[in-house]
CSV table of C-alpha atoms in Angstrom, one decimal:
chain,number,residue,atom,x,y,z
A,1,MET,CA,7.7,-32.0,-40.2
A,2,ASN,CA,5.6,-30.3,-37.6
A,3,ALA,CA,2.0,-31.4,-37.1
A,4,GLU,CA,-0.5,-29.7,-34.8
A,5,PHE,CA,-3.3,-31.3,-32.9
A,6,ARG,CA,-6.3,-29.1,-32.0
A,7,LEU,CA,-9.0,-29.7,-29.4
A,8,PRO,CA,-11.6,-31.9,-31.2
A,9,ASP,CA,-15.3,-31.7,-31.1
A,10,LEU,CA,-16.2,-33.8,-28.1
A,11,GLY,CA,-19.8,-34.1,-29.0
A,12,GLU,CA,-23.1,-33.2,-27.3
A,13,GLY,CA,-22.8,-29.6,-28.4
A,14,LEU,CA,-19.8,-28.9,-26.1
A,15,THR,CA,-17.7,-25.9,-27.1
A,16,GLU,CA,-14.9,-26.0,-24.6
A,17,ALA,CA,-13.0,-28.1,-22.2
A,18,GLU,CA,-10.6,-27.6,-19.3
A,19,MET,CA,-7.1,-29.1,-19.4
A,20,VAL,CA,-6.8,-31.5,-16.4
A,21,GLN,CA,-3.4,-32.9,-16.9
A,22,TRP,CA,-0.8,-33.7,-19.6
A,23,MET,CA,0.5,-37.2,-19.9
A,24,VAL,CA,3.5,-36.1,-22.0
A,25,LYS,CA,6.0,-33.3,-22.2
A,26,PRO,CA,8.1,-31.6,-24.9
A,27,GLY,CA,10.8,-34.1,-26.1
A,28,ASP,CA,8.7,-37.2,-25.4
A,29,THR,CA,8.3,-39.7,-28.2
A,30,VAL,CA,4.7,-40.8,-28.5
A,31,MET,CA,3.0,-43.7,-30.3
A,32,LEU,CA,-0.2,-43.5,-32.3
A,33,ASN,CA,-3.2,-43.5,-30.0
A,34,GLN,CA,-1.1,-43.0,-26.8
A,35,THR,CA,-3.0,-40.9,-24.3
A,36,LEU,CA,-1.7,-37.3,-24.5
A,37,ALA,CA,-3.9,-35.6,-21.9
A,38,GLU,CA,-7.1,-35.6,-19.9
A,39,VAL,CA,-9.6,-32.8,-20.4
A,40,GLU,CA,-12.7,-32.1,-18.4
A,41,THR,CA,-15.9,-31.2,-20.3
A,42,ALA,CA,-19.1,-30.0,-18.8
A,43,LYS,CA,-20.1,-33.7,-18.5
A,44,ALA,CA,-17.1,-35.9,-18.1
A,45,VAL,CA,-13.3,-36.3,-18.0
A,46,VAL,CA,-12.1,-37.4,-21.4
A,47,GLU,CA,-8.8,-38.9,-22.5
A,48,LEU,CA,-7.3,-37.6,-25.7
A,49,PRO,CA,-5.3,-40.1,-27.8
A,50,SER,CA,-2.5,-39.0,-30.1
A,51,PRO,CA,-3.4,-38.9,-33.8
A,52,TYR,CA,0.3,-39.0,-34.6
A,53,ALA,CA,3.4,-41.0,-33.9
A,54,GLY,CA,6.4,-38.7,-33.4
A,55,THR,CA,8.1,-36.4,-30.9
A,56,VAL,CA,6.3,-33.7,-28.9
A,57,THR,CA,7.7,-30.3,-29.7
A,58,SER,CA,5.4,-28.0,-27.7
A,59,LEU,CA,2.3,-27.9,-25.5
A,60,HIS,CA,-0.2,-25.0,-26.1
A,61,ALA,CA,-2.2,-25.3,-22.9
A,62,GLU,CA,-1.6,-25.6,-19.1
A,63,ALA,CA,-3.4,-27.6,-16.5
A,64,GLY,CA,-6.5,-25.7,-15.4
A,65,GLU,CA,-6.7,-23.7,-18.6
A,66,THR,CA,-10.0,-23.6,-20.5
A,67,ILE,CA,-9.6,-24.4,-24.2
A,68,ALA,CA,-12.1,-23.8,-27.0
A,69,VAL,CA,-12.9,-26.5,-29.5
A,70,GLY,CA,-10.5,-26.1,-32.5
A,71,ALA,CA,-7.8,-24.3,-30.4
A,72,PRO,CA,-4.2,-25.7,-30.7
A,73,LEU,CA,-3.3,-28.2,-28.0
A,74,ILE,CA,0.0,-29.8,-28.9
A,75,ALA,CA,2.6,-29.9,-31.7
A,76,PHE,CA,4.6,-32.9,-33.0
A,77,ASP,CA,7.6,-33.5,-35.1
A,78,VAL,CA,6.2,-36.5,-37.0
A,79,ASP,CA,9.4,-37.4,-38.9
A,80,GLY,CA,12.1,-36.1,-36.6
A,81,GLU,CA,12.8,-33.0,-38.8
A,82,GLU,CA,11.9,-29.4,-37.9
A,83,SER,CA,9.6,-27.5,-40.2
A,84,GLY,CA,7.7,-24.2,-40.1
A,85,SER,CA,4.5,-26.0,-41.2
A,86,ALA,CA,1.8,-26.2,-38.5
A,87,GLU,CA,-0.3,-28.9,-40.2
A,88,PRO,CA,0.8,-32.2,-41.7
A,89,ASP,CA,0.8,-31.8,-45.5
A,90,SER,CA,2.9,-34.7,-46.8
A,91,SER,CA,2.1,-38.3,-47.5
A,92,ASP,CA,4.6,-39.3,-44.8
A,93,ALA,CA,2.6,-37.4,-42.2
A,94,GLU,CA,-0.7,-38.9,-43.5
A,95,GLU,CA,0.7,-42.4,-43.0
A,96,LYS,CA,1.5,-41.6,-39.4
A,97,ALA,CA,-1.7,-39.8,-38.6
A,98,GLN,CA,-4.8,-42.0,-38.1
A,99,PRO,CA,-8.4,-41.1,-37.3
A,100,ASN,CA,-9.4,-41.4,-33.6
A,101,LEU,CA,-12.6,-42.4,-31.9
A,102,VAL,CA,-15.4,-39.9,-32.2
A,103,GLY,CA,-15.3,-37.6,-29.2
A,104,TYR,CA,-11.8,-38.5,-28.3
A,105,GLY,CA,-9.6,-36.9,-30.9
A,106,ALA,CA,-9.3,-35.2,-34.2
A,107,ALA,CA,-10.8,-37.0,-37.2
A,108,PRO,CA,-8.5,-36.8,-40.2
A,109,ALA,CA,-10.0,-37.9,-43.6
A,110,SER,CA,-9.8,-41.7,-43.2
A,111,SER,CA,-12.3,-44.3,-42.2
A,112,GLY,CA,-10.3,-46.4,-39.8
A,113,ARG,CA,-11.3,-46.7,-36.1
A,114,PRO,CA,-8.2,-47.6,-34.1
A,115,ALA,CA,-8.7,-49.2,-30.7
A,116,ARG,CA,-8.4,-47.0,-27.7
A,117,ARG,CA,-5.1,-47.6,-25.7
A,118,ALA,CA,-4.9,-48.3,-22.0
A,119,ARG,CA,-4.2,-45.1,-19.9
A,120,ARG,CA,-0.4,-44.7,-20.0
A,121,GLY,CA,1.9,-41.8,-20.5
A,122,ALA,CA,5.6,-41.1,-20.4
A,123,ALA,CA,6.7,-39.0,-17.4
A,124,ALA,CA,3.1,-38.2,-16.4
A,125,ALA,CA,2.6,-35.2,-14.2
A,126,SER,CA,1.0,-37.1,-11.4
A,127,GLY,CA,-1.5,-35.6,-9.0
A,128,SER,CA,-2.6,-32.7,-11.3
A,129,THR,CA,-6.1,-33.9,-12.1
A,130,VAL,CA,-9.4,-33.0,-10.7
A,131,ALA,CA,-11.8,-35.2,-8.8
A,132,ASP,CA,-14.3,-37.1,-11.0
A,133,ALA,CA,-16.5,-39.1,-8.5
A,134,ALA,CA,-16.5,-40.4,-4.9
A,135,VAL,CA,-14.8,-43.7,-4.3
A,136,ARG,CA,-14.7,-46.0,-1.4
A,137,GLU,CA,-11.7,-45.9,1.0
A,138,ALA,CA,-9.2,-48.8,0.7
A,139,ALA,CA,-7.0,-50.4,3.4
A,140,PRO,CA,-5.2,-48.0,5.8
A,141,HIS,CA,-1.6,-47.2,5.1
A,142,ASP,CA,-0.3,-48.9,8.2
A,143,ALA,CA,-1.7,-52.2,6.9
A,144,LEU,CA,0.6,-52.1,3.8
A,145,PRO,CA,3.5,-54.5,3.4
A,146,PRO,CA,6.8,-53.0,4.5
A,147,THR,CA,8.5,-53.6,1.2
A,148,VAL,CA,8.2,-51.1,-1.6
A,149,ALA,CA,8.9,-51.2,-5.3
A,150,GLU,CA,10.0,-48.6,-7.9
A,151,PRO,CA,7.3,-47.7,-10.3
A,152,THR,CA,7.7,-48.8,-13.9
A,153,VAL,CA,9.4,-46.1,-15.9
A,154,GLY,CA,7.0,-44.2,-18.2
A,155,GLU,CA,3.9,-45.7,-16.6
A,156,ARG,CA,1.4,-43.6,-14.8
A,157,PRO,CA,1.0,-44.3,-11.1
A,158,ARG,CA,-2.1,-46.5,-10.5
A,159,SER,CA,-4.8,-44.4,-8.8
A,160,THR,CA,-8.3,-43.1,-9.3
A,161,PRO,CA,-9.4,-39.5,-10.3
A,162,PRO,CA,-10.5,-38.6,-6.8
A,163,VAL,CA,-7.2,-39.8,-5.3
A,164,ARG,CA,-5.2,-37.8,-7.9
A,165,ALA,CA,-7.3,-34.8,-7.1
A,166,HIS,CA,-6.7,-35.3,-3.4
A,167,ALA,CA,-2.9,-35.6,-4.1
A,168,LYS,CA,-3.0,-32.4,-6.1
A,169,ARG,CA,-4.7,-30.5,-3.2
A,170,ARG,CA,-2.1,-31.7,-0.8
A,171,GLY,CA,0.8,-31.0,-3.2
A,172,VAL,CA,1.9,-34.7,-3.4
A,173,ASP,CA,3.6,-36.3,-6.4
A,174,LEU,CA,2.0,-39.7,-6.9
A,175,VAL,CA,5.2,-41.0,-8.5
A,176,LEU,CA,6.9,-40.7,-5.1
A,177,VAL,CA,3.9,-42.4,-3.4
A,178,ALA,CA,4.1,-45.2,-6.0
A,179,ALA,CA,7.7,-45.8,-5.1
A,180,GLU,CA,6.6,-46.6,-1.6
A,181,VAL,CA,3.4,-48.6,-2.1
A,182,GLY,CA,4.6,-50.7,-5.1
A,183,ASP,CA,2.5,-51.8,-8.0
A,184,ARG,CA,-0.9,-51.5,-6.5
A,185,VAL,CA,-3.6,-48.9,-6.7
A,186,ILE,CA,-2.7,-45.8,-4.6
A,187,THR,CA,-5.4,-44.9,-2.1
A,188,ARG,CA,-6.3,-41.6,-0.3
A,189,SER,CA,-4.8,-43.0,2.9
A,190,ASP,CA,-1.4,-43.6,1.0
A,191,VAL,CA,-1.4,-39.9,-0.1
A,192,ASP,CA,-2.2,-38.7,3.4
A,193,ALA,CA,0.4,-40.9,5.0
A,194,TYR,CA,3.1,-39.6,2.6
A,195,ALA,CA,2.0,-36.0,3.0
A,196,ASP,CA,2.0,-36.2,6.8
A,197,ARG,CA,5.5,-37.7,6.8
A,198,VAL,CA,7.0,-35.0,4.6
A,199,GLY,CA,5.0,-32.2,6.1
A,200,ALA,CA,2.8,-31.4,3.2
A,201,PRO,CA,-0.1,-28.9,3.9
A,202,ALA,CA,-3.6,-30.2,4.6
A,203,SER,CA,-6.1,-30.2,1.7
A,204,GLU,CA,-7.8,-26.8,1.3
A,205,THR,CA,-11.1,-28.4,0.1
A,206,ALA,CA,-12.5,-31.8,0.7
A,207,SER,CA,-15.4,-33.9,-0.5
A,208,PRO,CA,-18.2,-34.9,1.9
A,209,SER,CA,-16.7,-38.4,2.2
A,210,GLU,CA,-13.2,-36.9,2.9
A,211,ALA,CA,-14.6,-34.5,5.5
A,212,ALA,CA,-16.4,-37.4,7.3
A,213,SER,CA,-13.2,-39.4,7.6
A,214,ALA,CA,-10.8,-36.6,8.3
A,215,PRO,CA,-9.7,-35.9,11.9
A,216,ALA,CA,-11.2,-32.8,13.6
A,217,THR,CA,-9.3,-29.6,13.0
A,218,PRO,CA,-9.1,-26.5,15.2
A,219,ARG,CA,-11.7,-23.8,14.6
A,220,ARG,CA,-10.4,-20.7,12.9
A,221,PRO,CA,-9.6,-17.9,15.2
A,222,SER,CA,-12.3,-15.4,15.9
A,223,GLY,CA,-12.2,-12.5,13.5
A,224,ASP,CA,-10.7,-14.5,10.7
A,225,ARG,CA,-12.6,-13.4,7.6
A,226,ALA,CA,-10.7,-15.3,5.0
A,227,GLN,CA,-12.6,-16.3,1.8
A,228,THR,CA,-12.0,-18.9,-0.9
A,229,ARG,CA,-13.0,-18.2,-4.5
A,230,ILE,CA,-14.0,-21.2,-6.5
A,231,PRO,CA,-14.2,-20.9,-10.3
A,232,VAL,CA,-17.5,-21.9,-11.8
A,233,LYS,CA,-16.6,-24.3,-14.6
A,234,GLY,CA,-16.9,-27.9,-15.7
A,235,VAL,CA,-19.9,-29.9,-14.4
A,236,ARG,CA,-20.9,-27.2,-11.9
A,237,LYS,CA,-21.1,-24.6,-14.7
A,238,HIS,CA,-23.0,-26.9,-17.0
A,239,THR,CA,-25.4,-27.9,-14.2
A,240,ALA,CA,-26.1,-24.3,-13.2
A,241,GLN,CA,-26.9,-23.3,-16.8
A,242,ALA,CA,-29.1,-26.3,-17.3
A,243,MET,CA,-31.0,-25.8,-14.1
A,244,VAL,CA,-31.6,-22.1,-14.7
A,245,LYS,CA,-32.9,-22.9,-18.2
A,246,SER,CA,-35.2,-25.6,-17.0
A,247,ALA,CA,-36.5,-23.7,-14.0
A,248,PHE,CA,-37.5,-20.7,-16.2
A,249,SER,CA,-38.7,-22.5,-19.3
A,250,ALA,CA,-40.8,-25.3,-17.8
A,251,PRO,CA,-43.5,-24.6,-15.3
A,252,HIS,CA,-42.7,-26.9,-12.4
A,253,VAL,CA,-45.3,-28.5,-10.1
A,254,THR,CA,-44.3,-30.9,-7.3
A,255,THR,CA,-46.6,-33.4,-5.6
A,256,PHE,CA,-45.8,-35.4,-2.5
A,257,HIS,CA,-47.0,-38.7,-1.1
A,258,THR,CA,-46.0,-40.6,2.0
A,259,VAL,CA,-45.9,-44.4,1.4
A,260,ASP,CA,-45.8,-47.4,3.7
A,261,VAL,CA,-42.9,-49.4,2.1
A,262,THR,CA,-42.8,-52.1,4.8
A,263,ALA,CA,-43.8,-54.8,2.4
A,264,THR,CA,-41.2,-53.7,-0.1
A,265,MET,CA,-38.4,-53.7,2.5
A,266,GLU,CA,-39.4,-57.2,3.7
A,267,LEU,CA,-39.3,-58.4,0.1
A,268,ILE,CA,-35.8,-56.9,-0.3
A,269,GLU,CA,-34.7,-58.8,2.8
A,270,GLN,CA,-36.0,-62.0,1.3
A,271,PHE,CA,-34.1,-61.3,-1.9
A,272,ARG,CA,-30.9,-60.6,0.0
A,273,ALA,CA,-31.3,-63.9,1.9
A,274,ASP,CA,-31.7,-65.8,-1.4
A,275,LYS,CA,-28.2,-67.2,-2.3
A,276,SER,CA,-29.2,-67.5,-5.9
A,277,LEU,CA,-29.6,-63.7,-6.0
A,278,ALA,CA,-26.3,-63.0,-4.2
A,279,GLU,CA,-24.6,-61.5,-7.2
A,280,HIS,CA,-27.5,-59.0,-7.8
A,281,ARG,CA,-27.6,-56.1,-5.4
A,282,ILE,CA,-31.3,-55.6,-5.1
A,283,GLY,CA,-32.0,-52.6,-2.9
A,284,PRO,CA,-34.9,-50.1,-2.5
A,285,LEU,CA,-33.7,-47.9,-5.4
A,286,VAL,CA,-33.8,-50.9,-7.7
A,287,VAL,CA,-37.4,-51.7,-6.8
A,288,ILE,CA,-38.4,-48.1,-7.1
A,289,ALA,CA,-36.7,-47.8,-10.6
A,290,LYS,CA,-38.7,-50.9,-11.7
A,291,ALA,CA,-41.9,-49.4,-10.2
A,292,VAL,CA,-41.3,-46.1,-12.1
A,293,CYS,CA,-40.9,-47.9,-15.4
A,294,LEU,CA,-44.2,-49.8,-14.8
A,295,ALA,CA,-46.0,-46.6,-13.8
A,296,LEU,CA,-44.7,-44.7,-16.8
A,297,SER,CA,-46.3,-47.3,-19.1
A,298,ARG,CA,-49.7,-46.2,-17.6
A,299,ASN,CA,-48.9,-42.5,-17.5
A,300,PRO,CA,-46.9,-41.7,-20.7
A,301,SER,CA,-47.2,-38.0,-20.4
A,302,LEU,CA,-44.5,-38.1,-17.7
A,303,ASN,CA,-42.2,-39.9,-20.2
A,304,ALA,CA,-42.6,-37.2,-22.8
A,305,THR,CA,-40.8,-34.1,-24.2
A,306,TRP,CA,-42.2,-30.7,-25.1
A,307,ASP,CA,-41.0,-29.8,-28.6
A,308,GLU,CA,-41.4,-26.0,-28.7
A,309,PRO,CA,-40.3,-25.3,-32.3
A,310,ALA,CA,-42.5,-28.0,-33.7
A,311,GLY,CA,-45.4,-27.3,-31.4
A,312,GLU,CA,-45.7,-30.9,-30.5
A,313,ILE,CA,-45.5,-33.3,-27.5
A,314,ILE,CA,-43.3,-36.3,-28.1
A,315,GLU,CA,-44.3,-39.3,-26.1
A,316,ASN,CA,-41.5,-41.9,-25.8
A,317,HIS,CA,-42.4,-45.6,-26.0
A,318,PHE,CA,-39.2,-46.5,-24.2
A,319,VAL,CA,-37.7,-45.4,-20.8
A,320,ASP,CA,-34.1,-44.1,-20.8
A,321,LEU,CA,-33.9,-43.7,-17.0
A,322,GLY,CA,-31.6,-41.1,-15.5
A,323,ILE,CA,-30.2,-41.8,-12.0
A,324,ALA,CA,-28.9,-38.6,-10.4
A,325,ALA,CA,-25.5,-39.0,-8.7
A,326,ALA,CA,-23.7,-36.5,-6.5
A,327,THR,CA,-19.9,-36.6,-7.2
A,328,ASP,CA,-16.9,-34.5,-6.4
A,329,ARG,CA,-17.2,-32.9,-9.8
A,330,GLY,CA,-20.9,-32.0,-9.2
A,331,LEU,CA,-24.2,-33.5,-10.1
A,332,ILE,CA,-24.3,-36.0,-13.0
A,333,VAL,CA,-27.3,-38.0,-14.3
A,334,PRO,CA,-26.1,-41.1,-16.1
A,335,ILE,CA,-28.7,-43.0,-18.1
A,336,ILE,CA,-29.9,-46.6,-18.0
A,337,ARG,CA,-31.1,-47.2,-21.6
A,338,ASP,CA,-34.3,-49.1,-22.3
A,339,ALA,CA,-34.9,-49.5,-18.6
A,340,GLU,CA,-38.5,-50.6,-19.2
A,341,SER,CA,-37.2,-53.9,-20.7
A,342,LEU,CA,-35.1,-54.9,-17.7
A,343,SER,CA,-36.1,-57.5,-15.1
A,344,LEU,CA,-35.6,-56.7,-11.5
A,345,THR,CA,-32.2,-58.4,-11.5
A,346,GLY,CA,-31.3,-56.7,-14.8
A,347,MET,CA,-32.2,-53.4,-13.2
A,348,ALA,CA,-30.0,-54.2,-10.2
A,349,ASP,CA,-27.1,-55.1,-12.5
A,350,ALA,CA,-27.5,-52.0,-14.6
A,351,LEU,CA,-27.7,-49.7,-11.6
A,352,GLN,CA,-24.6,-51.3,-10.1
A,353,GLN,CA,-22.6,-50.9,-13.3
A,354,LEU,CA,-23.8,-47.3,-13.5
A,355,THR,CA,-22.6,-46.6,-10.0
A,356,GLN,CA,-19.2,-48.2,-10.5
A,357,THR,CA,-18.6,-46.3,-13.7
A,358,ALA,CA,-19.5,-43.0,-12.0
A,359,ARG,CA,-17.3,-43.7,-9.0
A,360,SER,CA,-14.3,-44.6,-11.3
A,361,GLY,CA,-14.8,-41.4,-13.3
A,362,LYS,CA,-15.5,-43.3,-16.6
A,363,THR,CA,-19.0,-42.0,-17.3
A,364,GLY,CA,-18.8,-40.6,-20.9
A,365,PRO,CA,-20.7,-37.7,-22.4
A,366,ALA,CA,-23.0,-40.1,-24.4
A,367,ASP,CA,-24.0,-41.8,-21.1
A,368,LEU,CA,-25.2,-38.5,-19.7
A,369,SER,CA,-27.6,-37.3,-22.4
A,370,GLY,CA,-31.0,-38.3,-23.8
A,371,GLY,CA,-32.8,-39.4,-20.6
A,372,THR,CA,-36.6,-39.5,-20.7
A,373,PHE,CA,-37.3,-39.6,-16.9
A,374,SER,CA,-35.1,-39.3,-13.9
A,375,ILE,CA,-34.8,-40.4,-10.2
A,376,THR,CA,-32.9,-38.6,-7.5
A,377,ASN,CA,-32.3,-40.5,-4.3
A,378,ILE,CA,-32.1,-37.8,-1.6
A,379,GLY,CA,-32.9,-40.4,1.1
A,380,VAL,CA,-29.2,-41.4,1.2
A,381,PHE,CA,-28.6,-38.0,2.9
A,382,GLY,CA,-31.3,-38.6,5.4
A,383,ILE,CA,-33.7,-36.2,3.7
A,384,ASP,CA,-37.4,-36.9,3.6
A,385,ALA,CA,-38.6,-34.8,0.7
A,386,GLY,CA,-37.7,-32.1,-1.8
A,387,THR,CA,-38.7,-30.3,-4.9
A,388,PRO,CA,-36.3,-31.5,-7.6
A,389,ILE,CA,-35.8,-29.4,-10.8
A,390,LEU,CA,-36.5,-31.2,-14.1
A,391,PRO,CA,-33.5,-32.2,-16.2
A,392,PRO,CA,-33.8,-30.2,-19.5
A,393,GLY,CA,-36.0,-31.9,-22.0
A,394,GLN,CA,-37.7,-34.2,-19.5
A,395,SER,CA,-41.3,-33.9,-18.2
A,396,GLY,CA,-40.8,-35.7,-14.8
A,397,ILE,CA,-38.3,-36.4,-12.0
A,398,LEU,CA,-38.9,-38.5,-8.8
A,399,ALA,CA,-37.2,-37.7,-5.5
A,400,VAL,CA,-36.9,-40.7,-3.2
A,401,GLY,CA,-36.8,-39.9,0.5
A,402,ALA,CA,-35.3,-41.7,3.4
A,403,VAL,CA,-37.0,-44.9,4.9
A,404,ARG,CA,-38.0,-44.3,8.5
A,405,ARG,CA,-39.8,-46.4,11.1
A,406,GLN,CA,-42.7,-44.4,12.5
A,407,PRO,CA,-46.2,-44.9,13.9
A,408,TRP,CA,-48.7,-45.3,11.2
A,409,GLU,CA,-52.3,-46.5,10.9
A,410,TYR,CA,-52.3,-50.1,9.7
A,411,ARG,CA,-55.4,-52.3,9.4
A,412,GLY,CA,-57.3,-50.1,11.9
A,413,GLU,CA,-54.5,-49.9,14.5
A,414,ILE,CA,-51.4,-47.9,15.1
A,415,ALA,CA,-48.2,-49.8,14.3
A,416,LEU,CA,-44.6,-49.1,13.7
A,417,ARG,CA,-44.2,-49.1,9.9
A,418,GLN,CA,-41.4,-48.3,7.5
A,419,MET,CA,-42.4,-45.1,5.7
A,420,MET,CA,-41.0,-43.2,2.7
A,421,THR,CA,-42.0,-39.8,1.1
A,422,LEU,CA,-42.0,-39.6,-2.7
A,423,SER,CA,-41.8,-36.3,-4.4
A,424,VAL,CA,-42.5,-36.0,-8.2
A,425,SER,CA,-41.9,-32.7,-10.1
A,426,PHE,CA,-43.4,-32.5,-13.6
A,427,ASP,CA,-43.7,-30.0,-16.5
A,428,HIS,CA,-47.2,-28.5,-16.2
A,429,ARG,CA,-47.3,-27.7,-19.9
A,430,LEU,CA,-47.8,-31.4,-20.8
A,431,VAL,CA,-48.7,-33.0,-17.4
A,432,ASP,CA,-51.7,-31.8,-15.5
A,433,GLY,CA,-52.2,-32.4,-11.8
A,434,ALA,CA,-54.4,-35.4,-12.2
A,435,GLU,CA,-51.8,-37.2,-14.4
A,436,GLY,CA,-49.0,-36.4,-12.1
A,437,SER,CA,-51.0,-37.6,-9.1
A,438,ARG,CA,-52.0,-40.8,-10.8
A,439,PHE,CA,-48.4,-41.6,-11.7
A,440,LEU,CA,-47.3,-41.0,-8.1
A,441,LYS,CA,-50.1,-43.2,-6.8
A,442,ASP,CA,-49.2,-46.0,-9.2
A,443,VAL,CA,-45.6,-46.0,-7.9
A,444,ALA,CA,-46.8,-45.9,-4.3
A,445,ASP,CA,-49.2,-48.8,-4.8
A,446,ILE,CA,-46.4,-51.0,-6.1
A,447,LEU,CA,-44.2,-50.1,-3.2
A,448,GLU,CA,-47.0,-50.7,-0.7
A,449,GLN,CA,-48.0,-54.0,-2.3
A,450,PRO,CA,-45.1,-55.3,-4.5
A,451,GLY,CA,-47.4,-58.0,-5.8
A,452,ARG,CA,-49.4,-55.3,-7.7
A,453,ALA,CA,-46.5,-55.2,-10.1
A,454,MET,CA,-48.0,-58.5,-11.5
A,455,LEU,CA,-51.1,-56.5,-12.6
A,456,PHE,CA,-49.1,-54.1,-14.9
């Protein structure tokens, strides 16, 4: 009997998704909850587990195609017999079809919640995904052992989303790379080494991290007026829509303040030298996040939401702190829930986990929604200040500039101090200039004198 699986509701009001890659092909036998495909929504790359055990008969979408929620994705023969029916309608099919996790598959009428399987797929089409987040480079190819091993049949080559995207851009099949590197995670260097050896073309596009590590290439000839058209979709499309809506619905005001953070930087050095804190990565952003939570407790209007239909201002008594992250897929803002309840070490651990999840491409849609205040760290790009746009539904966002040593008045004399510029944008409908300035001054006071945190 034929059974059809349609693109499920992935939550958060998302109405469509892009097919990234199939993990199966017609003729493959799949198990219940086996990963069928990866799709990219406006917020994350999501794996779709199979709601059936049976044989794949047809695929209804190709990689790169945009599919609407409810559109057919894949058809199965759930009992090995062909039939004209497009939906399972027998008790035999119902026994094989099971409900899936919310946001990861169709939900037939049953109350079970099967565990999500590890990412595996028979005869996976390696290298046909898109980049999900920036990752650190691993060992160079020439440092690899000389022996190679054949990849396990039916198992997807071990790599990360950005590496698979890089392989796709260079036209490299990761199955062939896996045959050379053995049973370890494939790196970008492995892909480049293989591509250079077989004469594959260089990548047409590259992330900032790739561009920084790539060898210099000749400049294009004078008069070359070639263009590249990049479809606006996925995270980029969602971000563009959200930013336009925010910019033209909330009246933005941005206030700047230059802060002497020498005492904070010295405190961080003490933390780093303390062996008992070695497992906690306490850096400037961690201290700033803690300072923001403390300052919000004194300035609740910046941790509020403007409810237009109800004609109300909703002040939140908790802080779901968004941390903006620039990835190969675009800007995402994962959330640290109940950040106000975290100690400094707890904040460090939460931020580290958030970063690792984003880099591995595992940030889910639920982790990108519902923030009450956000921080964007533009200092990592060497930028001093900016005018950030509010995430939709939030009344405040803080931009953190670079730390620079510069002459500054200190105790009546000119001295070299470590300085930082903070920029806070706020919604002027519910935050007036005095409240925005008080919030920024409270954050600055904590960074100038970390001991002031004891007063909050």
